[in-house]
Amino acid sequence: MGHHGDMAREALLDAAEELFALHGVDAVSNRKIAEHVGTHNHSAVAYHFGNRDKLIHALLERHLQSMEGRRAELIADLPADADLRSVIACRILPWVEQLAEMPQPSWRARFLYQVRTVPSVSEVLASSFESSNNFDDLLLRMREGLREIPPTILRARAGVLGHMALGICADFEAQLQAGTQQGSWTSVGYFLIDAGAGMLAAPVTHSGDFLSPQSMPSLI
């Protein structure tokens, strides 16, 4: 029964990720998710996850542990005098490597892109990443080489980098499914590393006083 329950739970996660990626989080009901896996039990999501927020939380955390493990390895290998590109690579490469390893078609990047744009799940999103210390650790490493950039602006730029990376990866994932892509996930990753380094290190020409002290943490 335990194995059967685990399989049913994974099937619901697969269905939810696909439907959310294609149609948006608020456009997909729990009933549609259940029907997509071929069950007539329309309360399957409630049975396996308790409620919708917990389903989304499970989706957000689904591959987080393995990605954070890979990121921790890269961070541990960073030299004390690592340059900005190397630090950013620790943020980008584990995410891109994970996307490259997923069965095709994959929906992960598009699902996360949808989640980032839906206010109704913002609290679920924030709570899912409270336990990750790598984001703040890497920000500290970035600041070592960017002391002239005010911390609020640097954190906000890191958030922009997360948005940009998700959008580009979501587009590339869709191109893979359509068979129209050029290049590889590796080329996407290094493009993002180069672009991120340029954006984070760009000169500050205004105070940026519209920014809040904390920006949304990055998903990647």
JSON list of C-alpha atoms in Angstrom, two decimals:
[
{"chain": "A", "resi": 1, "resn": "MET", "atom": "CA", "xyz": [0.00, 0.00, 0.00]},
{"chain": "A", "resi": 2, "resn": "GLY", "atom": "CA", "xyz": [2.88, 2.34, 0.82]},
{"chain": "A", "resi": 3, "resn": "HIS", "atom": "CA", "xyz": [4.50, 1.79, -2.57]},
{"chain": "A", "resi": 4, "resn": "HIS", "atom": "CA", "xyz": [1.18, 2.24, -4.35]},
{"chain": "A", "resi": 5, "resn": "GLY", "atom": "CA", "xyz": [0.57, 5.44, -2.43]},
{"chain": "A", "resi": 6, "resn": "ASP", "atom": "CA", "xyz": [4.02, 6.77, -3.34]},
{"chain": "A", "resi": 7, "resn": "MET", "atom": "CA", "xyz": [3.38, 6.04, -7.01]},
{"chain": "A", "resi": 8, "resn": "ALA", "atom": "CA", "xyz": [0.00, 7.77, -6.90]},
{"chain": "A", "resi": 9, "resn": "ARG", "atom": "CA", "xyz": [1.57, 10.78, -5.20]},
{"chain": "A", "resi": 10, "resn": "GLU", "atom": "CA", "xyz": [4.33, 11.03, -7.82]},
{"chain": "A", "resi": 11, "resn": "ALA", "atom": "CA", "xyz": [1.78, 10.73, -10.62]},
{"chain": "A", "resi": 12, "resn": "LEU", "atom": "CA", "xyz": [-0.20, 13.62, -9.16]},
{"chain": "A", "resi": 13, "resn": "LEU", "atom": "CA", "xyz": [2.99, 15.72, -8.86]},
{"chain": "A", "resi": 14, "resn": "ASP", "atom": "CA", "xyz": [3.86, 14.96, -12.50]},
{"chain": "A", "resi": 15, "resn": "ALA", "atom": "CA", "xyz": [0.37, 15.92, -13.63]},
{"chain": "A", "resi": 16, "resn": "ALA", "atom": "CA", "xyz": [0.26, 19.10, -11.56]},
{"chain": "A", "resi": 17, "resn": "GLU", "atom": "CA", "xyz": [3.68, 20.26, -12.77]},
{"chain": "A", "resi": 18, "resn": "GLU", "atom": "CA", "xyz": [2.70, 19.74, -16.41]},
{"chain": "A", "resi": 19, "resn": "LEU", "atom": "CA", "xyz": [-0.70, 21.42, -16.12]},
{"chain": "A", "resi": 20, "resn": "PHE", "atom": "CA", "xyz": [0.61, 24.34, -14.08]},
{"chain": "A", "resi": 21, "resn": "ALA", "atom": "CA", "xyz": [3.42, 24.82, -16.60]},
{"chain": "A", "resi": 22, "resn": "LEU", "atom": "CA", "xyz": [1.06, 24.86, -19.56]},
{"chain": "A", "resi": 23, "resn": "HIS", "atom": "CA", "xyz": [-1.94, 26.71, -18.16]},
{"chain": "A", "resi": 24, "resn": "GLY", "atom": "CA", "xyz": [-0.83, 28.58, -15.04]},
{"chain": "A", "resi": 25, "resn": "VAL", "atom": "CA", "xyz": [-1.37, 27.76, -11.40]},
{"chain": "A", "resi": 26, "resn": "ASP", "atom": "CA", "xyz": [-4.69, 29.53, -10.89]},
{"chain": "A", "resi": 27, "resn": "ALA", "atom": "CA", "xyz": [-6.23, 28.05, -14.06]},
{"chain": "A", "resi": 28, "resn": "VAL", "atom": "CA", "xyz": [-5.85, 24.41, -12.96]},
{"chain": "A", "resi": 29, "resn": "SER", "atom": "CA", "xyz": [-8.19, 22.82, -10.43]},
{"chain": "A", "resi": 30, "resn": "ASN", "atom": "CA", "xyz": [-7.46, 19.82, -8.21]},
{"chain": "A", "resi": 31, "resn": "ARG", "atom": "CA", "xyz": [-10.11, 17.96, -10.19]},
{"chain": "A", "resi": 32, "resn": "LYS", "atom": "CA", "xyz": [-8.24, 18.58, -13.47]},
{"chain": "A", "resi": 33, "resn": "ILE", "atom": "CA", "xyz": [-5.04, 17.26, -11.91]},
{"chain": "A", "resi": 34, "resn": "ALA", "atom": "CA", "xyz": [-6.78, 14.07, -10.79]},
{"chain": "A", "resi": 35, "resn": "GLU", "atom": "CA", "xyz": [-8.40, 13.59, -14.18]},
{"chain": "A", "resi": 36, "resn": "HIS", "atom": "CA", "xyz": [-5.04, 14.07, -15.91]},
{"chain": "A", "resi": 37, "resn": "VAL", "atom": "CA", "xyz": [-3.65, 11.01, -14.15]},
{"chain": "A", "resi": 38, "resn": "GLY", "atom": "CA", "xyz": [-6.74, 9.00, -15.08]},
{"chain": "A", "resi": 39, "resn": "THR", "atom": "CA", "xyz": [-8.39, 8.72, -11.68]},
{"chain": "A", "resi": 40, "resn": "HIS", "atom": "CA", "xyz": [-12.05, 9.35, -10.99]},
{"chain": "A", "resi": 41, "resn": "ASN", "atom": "CA", "xyz": [-11.21, 10.20, -7.38]},
{"chain": "A", "resi": 42, "resn": "HIS", "atom": "CA", "xyz": [-11.46, 13.97, -7.56]},
{"chain": "A", "resi": 43, "resn": "SER", "atom": "CA", "xyz": [-10.32, 14.28, -3.94]},
{"chain": "A", "resi": 44, "resn": "ALA", "atom": "CA", "xyz": [-6.98, 12.59, -4.70]},
{"chain": "A", "resi": 45, "resn": "VAL", "atom": "CA", "xyz": [-4.98, 15.80, -4.26]},
{"chain": "A", "resi": 46, "resn": "ALA", "atom": "CA", "xyz": [-6.57, 16.45, -0.86]},
{"chain": "A", "resi": 47, "resn": "TYR", "atom": "CA", "xyz": [-6.02, 12.83, 0.17]},
{"chain": "A", "resi": 48, "resn": "HIS", "atom": "CA", "xyz": [-2.30, 12.75, -0.71]},
{"chain": "A", "resi": 49, "resn": "PHE", "atom": "CA", "xyz": [-1.30, 16.35, 0.08]},
{"chain": "A", "resi": 50, "resn": "GLY", "atom": "CA", "xyz": [-3.93, 17.79, 2.40]},
{"chain": "A", "resi": 51, "resn": "ASN", "atom": "CA", "xyz": [-4.56, 20.96, 0.42]},
{"chain": "A", "resi": 52, "resn": "ARG", "atom": "CA", "xyz": [-3.44, 22.87, -2.64]},
{"chain": "A", "resi": 53, "resn": "ASP", "atom": "CA", "xyz": [-0.75, 24.89, -0.87]},
{"chain": "A", "resi": 54, "resn": "LYS", "atom": "CA", "xyz": [0.89, 21.69, 0.33]},
{"chain": "A", "resi": 55, "resn": "LEU", "atom": "CA", "xyz": [0.78, 20.28, -3.21]},
{"chain": "A", "resi": 56, "resn": "ILE", "atom": "CA", "xyz": [2.60, 23.36, -4.52]},
{"chain": "A", "resi": 57, "resn": "HIS", "atom": "CA", "xyz": [5.04, 23.21, -1.61]},
{"chain": "A", "resi": 58, "resn": "ALA", "atom": "CA", "xyz": [5.82, 19.57, -2.49]},
{"chain": "A", "resi": 59, "resn": "LEU", "atom": "CA", "xyz": [6.38, 20.53, -6.13]},
{"chain": "A", "resi": 60, "resn": "LEU", "atom": "CA", "xyz": [8.73, 23.36, -5.19]},
{"chain": "A", "resi": 61, "resn": "GLU", "atom": "CA", "xyz": [10.79, 21.10, -2.94]},
{"chain": "A", "resi": 62, "resn": "ARG", "atom": "CA", "xyz": [10.67, 18.10, -5.26]},
{"chain": "A", "resi": 63, "resn": "HIS", "atom": "CA", "xyz": [14.20, 18.42, -6.67]},
{"chain": "A", "resi": 64, "resn": "LEU", "atom": "CA", "xyz": [15.54, 20.99, -4.23]},
{"chain": "A", "resi": 65, "resn": "GLN", "atom": "CA", "xyz": [17.63, 18.65, -2.10]},
{"chain": "A", "resi": 66, "resn": "SER", "atom": "CA", "xyz": [19.66, 17.23, -4.98]},
{"chain": "A", "resi": 67, "resn": "MET", "atom": "CA", "xyz": [20.19, 20.68, -6.48]},
{"chain": "A", "resi": 68, "resn": "GLU", "atom": "CA", "xyz": [21.31, 22.13, -3.16]},
{"chain": "A", "resi": 69, "resn": "GLY", "atom": "CA", "xyz": [23.67, 19.19, -2.71]},
{"chain": "A", "resi": 70, "resn": "ARG", "atom": "CA", "xyz": [25.29, 19.88, -6.06]},
{"chain": "A", "resi": 71, "resn": "ARG", "atom": "CA", "xyz": [25.50, 23.59, -5.24]},
{"chain": "A", "resi": 72, "resn": "ALA", "atom": "CA", "xyz": [27.16, 22.84, -1.91]},
{"chain": "A", "resi": 73, "resn": "GLU", "atom": "CA", "xyz": [29.81, 20.82, -3.76]},
{"chain": "A", "resi": 74, "resn": "LEU", "atom": "CA", "xyz": [30.57, 23.71, -6.10]},
{"chain": "A", "resi": 75, "resn": "ILE", "atom": "CA", "xyz": [30.71, 26.19, -3.24]},
{"chain": "A", "resi": 76, "resn": "ALA", "atom": "CA", "xyz": [33.09, 23.95, -1.31]},
{"chain": "A", "resi": 77, "resn": "ASP", "atom": "CA", "xyz": [35.44, 23.91, -4.32]},
{"chain": "A", "resi": 78, "resn": "LEU", "atom": "CA", "xyz": [35.52, 27.70, -4.67]},
{"chain": "A", "resi": 79, "resn": "PRO", "atom": "CA", "xyz": [38.93, 29.21, -3.91]},
{"chain": "A", "resi": 80, "resn": "ALA", "atom": "CA", "xyz": [39.09, 32.02, -1.39]},
{"chain": "A", "resi": 81, "resn": "ASP", "atom": "CA", "xyz": [39.75, 34.52, -4.19]},
{"chain": "A", "resi": 82, "resn": "ALA", "atom": "CA", "xyz": [37.06, 33.20, -6.57]},
{"chain": "A", "resi": 83, "resn": "ASP", "atom": "CA", "xyz": [35.97, 35.71, -9.20]},
{"chain": "A", "resi": 84, "resn": "LEU", "atom": "CA", "xyz": [32.37, 36.83, -9.70]},
{"chain": "A", "resi": 85, "resn": "ARG", "atom": "CA", "xyz": [31.69, 34.46, -12.60]},
{"chain": "A", "resi": 86, "resn": "SER", "atom": "CA", "xyz": [32.75, 31.46, -10.52]},
{"chain": "A", "resi": 87, "resn": "VAL", "atom": "CA", "xyz": [30.44, 32.49, -7.69]},
{"chain": "A", "resi": 88, "resn": "ILE", "atom": "CA", "xyz": [27.50, 32.98, -10.07]},
{"chain": "A", "resi": 89, "resn": "ALA", "atom": "CA", "xyz": [28.23, 29.61, -11.66]},
{"chain": "A", "resi": 90, "resn": "CYS", "atom": "CA", "xyz": [27.52, 28.00, -8.29]},
{"chain": "A", "resi": 91, "resn": "ARG", "atom": "CA", "xyz": [24.03, 29.45, -8.49]},
{"chain": "A", "resi": 92, "resn": "ILE", "atom": "CA", "xyz": [23.29, 28.75, -12.14]},
{"chain": "A", "resi": 93, "resn": "LEU", "atom": "CA", "xyz": [24.97, 25.45, -13.03]},
{"chain": "A", "resi": 94, "resn": "PRO", "atom": "CA", "xyz": [23.18, 23.12, -10.55]},
{"chain": "A", "resi": 95, "resn": "TRP", "atom": "CA", "xyz": [19.84, 24.40, -11.81]},
{"chain": "A", "resi": 96, "resn": "VAL", "atom": "CA", "xyz": [20.75, 24.05, -15.49]},
{"chain": "A", "resi": 97, "resn": "GLU", "atom": "CA", "xyz": [22.34, 20.63, -14.94]},
{"chain": "A", "resi": 98, "resn": "GLN", "atom": "CA", "xyz": [19.16, 19.43, -13.28]},
{"chain": "A", "resi": 99, "resn": "LEU", "atom": "CA", "xyz": [17.03, 20.64, -16.20]},
{"chain": "A", "resi": 100, "resn": "ALA", "atom": "CA", "xyz": [19.38, 18.90, -18.65]},
{"chain": "A", "resi": 101, "resn": "GLU", "atom": "CA", "xyz": [18.95, 15.57, -16.84]},
{"chain": "A", "resi": 102, "resn": "MET", "atom": "CA", "xyz": [15.15, 15.58, -16.81]},
{"chain": "A", "resi": 103, "resn": "PRO", "atom": "CA", "xyz": [13.16, 13.25, -19.07]},
{"chain": "A", "resi": 104, "resn": "GLN", "atom": "CA", "xyz": [11.65, 14.90, -22.12]},
{"chain": "A", "resi": 105, "resn": "PRO", "atom": "CA", "xyz": [9.32, 16.62, -22.33]},
{"chain": "A", "resi": 106, "resn": "SER", "atom": "CA", "xyz": [10.07, 18.39, -19.08]},
{"chain": "A", "resi": 107, "resn": "TRP", "atom": "CA", "xyz": [7.93, 21.02, -17.41]},
{"chain": "A", "resi": 108, "resn": "ARG", "atom": "CA", "xyz": [10.07, 22.13, -14.48]},
{"chain": "A", "resi": 109, "resn": "ALA", "atom": "CA", "xyz": [11.33, 25.49, -15.76]},
{"chain": "A", "resi": 110, "resn": "ARG", "atom": "CA", "xyz": [7.92, 26.51, -17.07]},
{"chain": "A", "resi": 111, "resn": "PHE", "atom": "CA", "xyz": [6.22, 25.48, -13.83]},
{"chain": "A", "resi": 112, "resn": "LEU", "atom": "CA", "xyz": [8.64, 27.55, -11.75]},
{"chain": "A", "resi": 113, "resn": "TYR", "atom": "CA", "xyz": [8.24, 30.49, -14.11]},
{"chain": "A", "resi": 114, "resn": "GLN", "atom": "CA", "xyz": [4.48, 30.33, -13.64]},
{"chain": "A", "resi": 115, "resn": "VAL", "atom": "CA", "xyz": [4.84, 30.14, -9.85]},
{"chain": "A", "resi": 116, "resn": "ARG", "atom": "CA", "xyz": [7.05, 33.23, -9.78]},
{"chain": "A", "resi": 117, "resn": "THR", "atom": "CA", "xyz": [4.29, 35.28, -11.42]},
{"chain": "A", "resi": 118, "resn": "VAL", "atom": "CA", "xyz": [1.31, 34.16, -9.30]},
{"chain": "A", "resi": 119, "resn": "PRO", "atom": "CA", "xyz": [0.65, 36.32, -6.19]},
{"chain": "A", "resi": 120, "resn": "SER", "atom": "CA", "xyz": [-1.72, 33.72, -4.73]},
{"chain": "A", "resi": 121, "resn": "VAL", "atom": "CA", "xyz": [1.17, 31.31, -4.06]},
{"chain": "A", "resi": 122, "resn": "SER", "atom": "CA", "xyz": [3.84, 33.82, -3.03]},
{"chain": "A", "resi": 123, "resn": "GLU", "atom": "CA", "xyz": [3.72, 32.77, 0.63]},
{"chain": "A", "resi": 124, "resn": "VAL", "atom": "CA", "xyz": [4.08, 29.11, -0.31]},
{"chain": "A", "resi": 125, "resn": "LEU", "atom": "CA", "xyz": [7.02, 30.03, -2.52]},
{"chain": "A", "resi": 126, "resn": "ALA", "atom": "CA", "xyz": [8.77, 31.97, 0.22]},
{"chain": "A", "resi": 127, "resn": "SER", "atom": "CA", "xyz": [8.30, 29.26, 2.86]},
{"chain": "A", "resi": 128, "resn": "SER", "atom": "CA", "xyz": [9.72, 26.60, 0.55]},
{"chain": "A", "resi": 129, "resn": "PHE", "atom": "CA", "xyz": [13.14, 28.26, 0.46]},
{"chain": "A", "resi": 130, "resn": "GLU", "atom": "CA", "xyz": [13.50, 29.48, 4.02]},
{"chain": "A", "resi": 131, "resn": "SER", "atom": "CA", "xyz": [15.69, 26.50, 4.86]},
{"chain": "A", "resi": 132, "resn": "SER", "atom": "CA", "xyz": [18.23, 27.18, 2.09]},
{"chain": "A", "resi": 133, "resn": "ASN", "atom": "CA", "xyz": [21.30, 29.07, 3.28]},
{"chain": "A", "resi": 134, "resn": "ASN", "atom": "CA", "xyz": [23.20, 28.91, -0.01]},
{"chain": "A", "resi": 135, "resn": "PHE", "atom": "CA", "xyz": [21.52, 32.00, -1.44]},
{"chain": "A", "resi": 136, "resn": "ASP", "atom": "CA", "xyz": [22.71, 34.25, 1.37]},
{"chain": "A", "resi": 137, "resn": "ASP", "atom": "CA", "xyz": [26.12, 32.55, 1.45]},
{"chain": "A", "resi": 138, "resn": "LEU", "atom": "CA", "xyz": [26.65, 33.28, -2.23]},
{"chain": "A", "resi": 139, "resn": "LEU", "atom": "CA", "xyz": [25.46, 36.86, -1.82]},
{"chain": "A", "resi": 140, "resn": "LEU", "atom": "CA", "xyz": [28.16, 37.32, 0.80]},
{"chain": "A", "resi": 141, "resn": "ARG", "atom": "CA", "xyz": [30.76, 35.96, -1.63]},
{"chain": "A", "resi": 142, "resn": "MET", "atom": "CA", "xyz": [29.49, 38.29, -4.34]},
{"chain": "A", "resi": 143, "resn": "ARG", "atom": "CA", "xyz": [29.73, 41.29, -2.03]},
{"chain": "A", "resi": 144, "resn": "GLU", "atom": "CA", "xyz": [33.39, 40.62, -1.41]},
{"chain": "A", "resi": 145, "resn": "GLY", "atom": "CA", "xyz": [34.14, 41.59, -5.00]},
{"chain": "A", "resi": 146, "resn": "LEU", "atom": "CA", "xyz": [31.39, 44.17, -5.34]},
{"chain": "A", "resi": 147, "resn": "ARG", "atom": "CA", "xyz": [31.86, 46.37, -2.30]},
{"chain": "A", "resi": 148, "resn": "GLU", "atom": "CA", "xyz": [30.99, 49.46, -4.33]},
{"chain": "A", "resi": 149, "resn": "ILE", "atom": "CA", "xyz": [27.46, 48.11, -4.98]},
{"chain": "A", "resi": 150, "resn": "PRO", "atom": "CA", "xyz": [25.01, 48.89, -2.13]},
{"chain": "A", "resi": 151, "resn": "PRO", "atom": "CA", "xyz": [23.71, 45.65, -0.53]},
{"chain": "A", "resi": 152, "resn": "THR", "atom": "CA", "xyz": [20.05, 46.42, -1.28]},
{"chain": "A", "resi": 153, "resn": "ILE", "atom": "CA", "xyz": [20.82, 46.97, -4.96]},
{"chain": "A", "resi": 154, "resn": "LEU", "atom": "CA", "xyz": [22.99, 43.86, -5.14]},
{"chain": "A", "resi": 155, "resn": "ARG", "atom": "CA", "xyz": [20.27, 41.69, -3.61]},
{"chain": "A", "resi": 156, "resn": "ALA", "atom": "CA", "xyz": [17.67, 43.18, -5.96]},
{"chain": "A", "resi": 157, "resn": "ARG", "atom": "CA", "xyz": [19.91, 42.54, -8.96]},
{"chain": "A", "resi": 158, "resn": "ALA", "atom": "CA", "xyz": [20.31, 38.93, -7.81]},
{"chain": "A", "resi": 159, "resn": "GLY", "atom": "CA", "xyz": [16.52, 38.68, -7.77]},
{"chain": "A", "resi": 160, "resn": "VAL", "atom": "CA", "xyz": [16.37, 40.08, -11.30]},
{"chain": "A", "resi": 161, "resn": "LEU", "atom": "CA", "xyz": [18.93, 37.49, -12.34]},
{"chain": "A", "resi": 162, "resn": "GLY", "atom": "CA", "xyz": [16.65, 34.78, -10.96]},
{"chain": "A", "resi": 163, "resn": "HIS", "atom": "CA", "xyz": [13.67, 36.12, -12.93]},
{"chain": "A", "resi": 164, "resn": "MET", "atom": "CA", "xyz": [15.75, 36.43, -16.10]},
{"chain": "A", "resi": 165, "resn": "ALA", "atom": "CA", "xyz": [17.17, 32.93, -15.76]},
{"chain": "A", "resi": 166, "resn": "LEU", "atom": "CA", "xyz": [13.75, 31.39, -15.21]},
{"chain": "A", "resi": 167, "resn": "GLY", "atom": "CA", "xyz": [12.30, 33.12, -18.25]},
{"chain": "A", "resi": 168, "resn": "ILE", "atom": "CA", "xyz": [15.14, 32.06, -20.53]},
{"chain": "A", "resi": 169, "resn": "CYS", "atom": "CA", "xyz": [15.09, 28.49, -19.23]},
{"chain": "A", "resi": 170, "resn": "ALA", "atom": "CA", "xyz": [11.31, 28.27, -19.59]},
{"chain": "A", "resi": 171, "resn": "ASP", "atom": "CA", "xyz": [11.59, 29.41, -23.21]},
{"chain": "A", "resi": 172, "resn": "PHE", "atom": "CA", "xyz": [14.39, 26.94, -23.91]},
{"chain": "A", "resi": 173, "resn": "GLU", "atom": "CA", "xyz": [12.44, 24.10, -22.32]},
{"chain": "A", "resi": 174, "resn": "ALA", "atom": "CA", "xyz": [9.49, 24.88, -24.60]},
{"chain": "A", "resi": 175, "resn": "GLN", "atom": "CA", "xyz": [11.82, 24.99, -27.61]},
{"chain": "A", "resi": 176, "resn": "LEU", "atom": "CA", "xyz": [13.18, 21.56, -26.66]},
{"chain": "A", "resi": 177, "resn": "GLN", "atom": "CA", "xyz": [9.68, 20.15, -26.63]},
{"chain": "A", "resi": 178, "resn": "ALA", "atom": "CA", "xyz": [8.94, 21.72, -30.01]},
{"chain": "A", "resi": 179, "resn": "GLY", "atom": "CA", "xyz": [12.25, 20.60, -31.49]},
{"chain": "A", "resi": 180, "resn": "THR", "atom": "CA", "xyz": [13.24, 24.15, -32.42]},
{"chain": "A", "resi": 181, "resn": "GLN", "atom": "CA", "xyz": [16.05, 24.75, -29.92]},
{"chain": "A", "resi": 182, "resn": "GLN", "atom": "CA", "xyz": [19.57, 25.78, -30.84]},
{"chain": "A", "resi": 183, "resn": "GLY", "atom": "CA", "xyz": [22.50, 24.94, -28.61]},
{"chain": "A", "resi": 184, "resn": "SER", "atom": "CA", "xyz": [22.27, 23.03, -25.34]},
{"chain": "A", "resi": 185, "resn": "TRP", "atom": "CA", "xyz": [21.47, 23.51, -21.68]},
{"chain": "A", "resi": 186, "resn": "THR", "atom": "CA", "xyz": [25.19, 24.02, -21.12]},
{"chain": "A", "resi": 187, "resn": "SER", "atom": "CA", "xyz": [25.24, 26.96, -23.52]},
{"chain": "A", "resi": 188, "resn": "VAL", "atom": "CA", "xyz": [22.16, 28.40, -21.79]},
{"chain": "A", "resi": 189, "resn": "GLY", "atom": "CA", "xyz": [23.91, 28.10, -18.43]},
{"chain": "A", "resi": 190, "resn": "TYR", "atom": "CA", "xyz": [27.08, 29.89, -19.47]},
{"chain": "A", "resi": 191, "resn": "PHE", "atom": "CA", "xyz": [25.10, 32.61, -21.23]},
{"chain": "A", "resi": 192, "resn": "LEU", "atom": "CA", "xyz": [23.30, 33.26, -17.95]},
{"chain": "A", "resi": 193, "resn": "ILE", "atom": "CA", "xyz": [26.56, 33.25, -15.99]},
{"chain": "A", "resi": 194, "resn": "ASP", "atom": "CA", "xyz": [28.12, 35.83, -18.33]},
{"chain": "A", "resi": 195, "resn": "ALA", "atom": "CA", "xyz": [24.99, 38.00, -18.40]},
{"chain": "A", "resi": 196, "resn": "GLY", "atom": "CA", "xyz": [24.62, 37.80, -14.63]},
{"chain": "A", "resi": 197, "resn": "ALA", "atom": "CA", "xyz": [28.20, 38.81, -14.00]},
{"chain": "A", "resi": 198, "resn": "GLY", "atom": "CA", "xyz": [27.79, 41.87, -16.22]},
{"chain": "A", "resi": 199, "resn": "MET", "atom": "CA", "xyz": [24.52, 42.89, -14.58]},
{"chain": "A", "resi": 200, "resn": "LEU", "atom": "CA", "xyz": [25.67, 42.46, -10.98]},
{"chain": "A", "resi": 201, "resn": "ALA", "atom": "CA", "xyz": [28.88, 44.38, -11.54]},
{"chain": "A", "resi": 202, "resn": "ALA", "atom": "CA", "xyz": [27.31, 47.22, -13.56]},
{"chain": "A", "resi": 203, "resn": "PRO", "atom": "CA", "xyz": [27.91, 50.73, -12.15]},
{"chain": "A", "resi": 204, "resn": "VAL", "atom": "CA", "xyz": [25.18, 52.23, -9.96]},
{"chain": "A", "resi": 205, "resn": "THR", "atom": "CA", "xyz": [23.98, 55.52, -11.44]},
{"chain": "A", "resi": 206, "resn": "HIS", "atom": "CA", "xyz": [21.09, 56.13, -9.03]},
{"chain": "A", "resi": 207, "resn": "SER", "atom": "CA", "xyz": [20.36, 55.40, -5.40]},
{"chain": "A", "resi": 208, "resn": "GLY", "atom": "CA", "xyz": [17.69, 52.80, -6.11]},
{"chain": "A", "resi": 209, "resn": "ASP", "atom": "CA", "xyz": [15.61, 54.14, -3.21]},
{"chain": "A", "resi": 210, "resn": "PHE", "atom": "CA", "xyz": [12.45, 52.48, -4.56]},
{"chain": "A", "resi": 211, "resn": "LEU", "atom": "CA", "xyz": [13.81, 49.08, -3.53]},
{"chain": "A", "resi": 212, "resn": "SER", "atom": "CA", "xyz": [12.77, 47.28, -0.36]},
{"chain": "A", "resi": 213, "resn": "PRO", "atom": "CA", "xyz": [15.55, 46.02, 1.94]},
{"chain": "A", "resi": 214, "resn": "GLN", "atom": "CA", "xyz": [14.81, 42.40, 0.96]},
{"chain": "A", "resi": 215, "resn": "SER", "atom": "CA", "xyz": [14.04, 41.11, -2.50]},
{"chain": "A", "resi": 216, "resn": "MET", "atom": "CA", "xyz": [12.38, 37.80, -3.27]},
{"chain": "A", "resi": 217, "resn": "PRO", "atom": "CA", "xyz": [14.87, 34.92, -2.98]},
{"chain": "A", "resi": 218, "resn": "SER", "atom": "CA", "xyz": [15.91, 33.32, -6.22]},
{"chain": "A", "resi": 219, "resn": "LEU", "atom": "CA", "xyz": [14.65, 29.86, -7.13]},
{"chain": "A", "resi": 220, "resn": "ILE", "atom": "CA", "xyz": [17.81, 28.87, -8.87]}
]
